[in-house]
Amino acid sequence: MWWLRGAGRMMRRLVCGRLASLWLLKALLLFVVVVFAGQLLGTIFNRGNVQPAVQSIFSSPDAQGLPLGSCQPHTHIMFLKTHKTASSTVLNMLYRFGDEHELRFALPLGYQLGYPLPFNAHRVKGYRGPRAIEFHIMGNHMRFNKPEVEKVMLADTFYFSIIREPVALAESSFAYYKEVAPAFRKAKGLGDFADDPRKFYDPHLRNNHYAKNLLWFDFGLDHNANFSLALARRGEDLIRQTFKLILVSEYFDQSMILLRHALCWPLDAVVSFSLNARQQKPSINGGMSGSWVGKAAAGVGLKGGNKQAKVPPNQSLTENQRERLRQWNALDWSLYRAFNRTFWEDVNRFGHTQMEREVALLRMRREVLARVCLRDGGKPVEAHRIRDKNIRPFQSGLVKILGYELQPGLDNVTRTSCVRMIRPEIQYKDLLDFKQFPQTSVVQVPPGQQNQVLMVAVGGAFLSLDSSRKRETKEEGNKDWDRSNFFKRNQTLVQMHEKRMFR
């Protein structure tokens, strides 16, 4: 029976061997399952604790717009910020671009570059002599003075500006500067002024430049000169020699497309919401009532906003009065007609089909960003309804300046970009000033104005306060051509504009 016992031992070894192999296989499978489960649980755990990168609408491909070819973006830019021409909206674009790309601005000591005096390089904060410092962007209000500007800006600087039809400009100027310009202050209404401008106008009184040939004045030319075709052409030639592009306020969207291609900038850089939109008060002479007018004609918040909004004419003016205003502003009227022709020649070279396509994309993008950024789709609201004081527009003059409310619940990245688009000019200038001059310091003052200027922190930015002028009367304060006087109110410094419009 020995063979039977041997066979039994062999069977036990075989069975045990198979069972051992089966056990090892099961153990291996179990180990693999445990490891996989651990990795899966770890991934889930990590995803629950690490926030994904925020994808802002401003980083989408639509933000770039159509390709621009192999050009390089301009970073040396001089914008002559003319009055009442949608220039605040344009300046906001420059502020945003420079802010995002860490460019250096040629900022004023106060809020304007010595206006209405002809520009002097020493009005730029931090200026240390011709080309001692590289300034990238200049755009605050000035009366143009080319030799002084060239001391600040480099030779490759791109110069551009914007103009507006003189009757529309006169209407806006009258509304903003009624209490500033003596000629306007004496008139009961714009129609009264238009009937006989010489009855109200004295060329020797300060601030009357707002009442005659304001564009001509801003370009640094003699706005009181008697009109002649030869004079008008000489002025136009001087402007053409320096300015590579003149935008037209009435065709704001087309202007932005030309500007985008001239500067080689992405689409979002020229998408804007109309800033300094004004709410018209009821007119004694039957003018518009209870509506708002955006100077940039941006079309945000309006029914059919993908079409260019038209600024309604002043209904209180007769056609005869409108013609009288054109004659009174003959130099501006000639300037407008000349550069309006040039503008459409540029459009013809660009191509009407291409222009229509890009304007449509611009308006579509504006509508998208308005829905993302702004409450109520972008309808402007009165300043007192804007809870965030940092985006509340400054109020002055006879009309209410409207602003925007941000959409609630925005992520930080999107909110930052949205705020840049609606931040008012004064607050944005303060912010840029603080970034460029973060330390409390004494600013440089031009010769003849050697009073010490203190720097004080206000709302996260440093503002200048002339210590020798803190007790100025209103009459004395009017001597400050740069409007940089301040007074203390509610434990903060608030700029004194002497009831004059900032723009």
Short mmCIF file of N, CA, C and O in Angstrom, two decimals, residues 5-22:
data_model
loop_
_atom_site.label_atom_id
_atom_site.label_comp_id
_atom_site.label_asym_id
_atom_site.label_seq_id
_atom_site.Cartn_x
_atom_site.Cartn_y
_atom_site.Cartn_z
N ARG A 5 0.00 5.37 -0.37
CA ARG A 5 0.40 6.48 0.50
C ARG A 5 1.18 7.52 -0.29
O ARG A 5 1.01 8.74 -0.10
N GLY A 6 2.02 7.12 -1.23
CA GLY A 6 2.77 8.08 -2.07
C GLY A 6 1.85 8.89 -2.95
O GLY A 6 2.02 10.10 -3.13
N ALA A 7 0.86 8.20 -3.51
CA ALA A 7 -0.11 8.91 -4.35
C ALA A 7 -0.87 9.94 -3.54
O ALA A 7 -1.17 11.05 -3.98
N GLY A 8 -1.18 9.63 -2.29
CA GLY A 8 -1.90 10.58 -1.43
C GLY A 8 -1.07 11.81 -1.14
O GLY A 8 -1.56 12.95 -1.14
N ARG A 9 0.22 11.58 -0.85
CA ARG A 9 1.10 12.73 -0.59
C ARG A 9 1.21 13.63 -1.82
O ARG A 9 1.19 14.86 -1.72
N MET A 10 1.31 13.00 -3.01
CA MET A 10 1.43 13.77 -4.25
C MET A 10 0.17 14.60 -4.48
O MET A 10 0.24 15.77 -4.89
N MET A 11 -1.00 13.97 -4.23
CA MET A 11 -2.26 14.69 -4.43
C MET A 11 -2.35 15.88 -3.48
O MET A 11 -2.78 16.99 -3.86
N ARG A 12 -1.91 15.67 -2.23
CA ARG A 12 -1.99 16.79 -1.26
C ARG A 12 -1.07 17.93 -1.70
O ARG A 12 -1.41 19.10 -1.59
N ARG A 13 0.14 17.59 -2.20
CA ARG A 13 1.06 18.64 -2.65
C ARG A 13 0.49 19.40 -3.84
O ARG A 13 0.60 20.62 -3.94
N LEU A 14 -0.12 18.63 -4.78
CA LEU A 14 -0.68 19.25 -5.97
C LEU A 14 -1.82 20.19 -5.62
O LEU A 14 -1.90 21.32 -6.09
N VAL A 15 -2.71 19.65 -4.76
CA VAL A 15 -3.86 20.48 -4.35
C VAL A 15 -3.38 21.69 -3.60
O VAL A 15 -3.83 22.83 -3.83
N CYS A 16 -2.44 21.51 -2.68
CA CYS A 16 -1.92 22.65 -1.92
C CYS A 16 -1.23 23.65 -2.82
O CYS A 16 -1.33 24.87 -2.64
N GLY A 17 -0.49 23.13 -3.81
CA GLY A 17 0.19 24.05 -4.74
C GLY A 17 -0.80 24.88 -5.52
O GLY A 17 -0.64 26.08 -5.72
N ARG A 18 -1.88 24.22 -6.02
CA ARG A 18 -2.90 24.96 -6.78
C ARG A 18 -3.62 25.98 -5.89
O ARG A 18 -3.90 27.09 -6.29
N LEU A 19 -3.90 25.51 -4.65
CA LEU A 19 -4.58 26.43 -3.74
C LEU A 19 -3.69 27.62 -3.41
O LEU A 19 -4.15 28.75 -3.29
N ALA A 20 -2.39 27.35 -3.26
CA ALA A 20 -1.46 28.44 -2.94
C ALA A 20 -1.39 29.43 -4.09
O ALA A 20 -1.40 30.65 -3.90
N SER A 21 -1.34 28.90 -5.31
CA SER A 21 -1.29 29.78 -6.47
C SER A 21 -2.57 30.61 -6.57
O SER A 21 -2.54 31.81 -6.88
N LEU A 22 -3.68 29.97 -6.32
CA LEU A 22 -4.95 30.69 -6.37
C LEU A 22 -5.00 31.76 -5.30
O LEU A 22 -5.47 32.88 -5.53
#
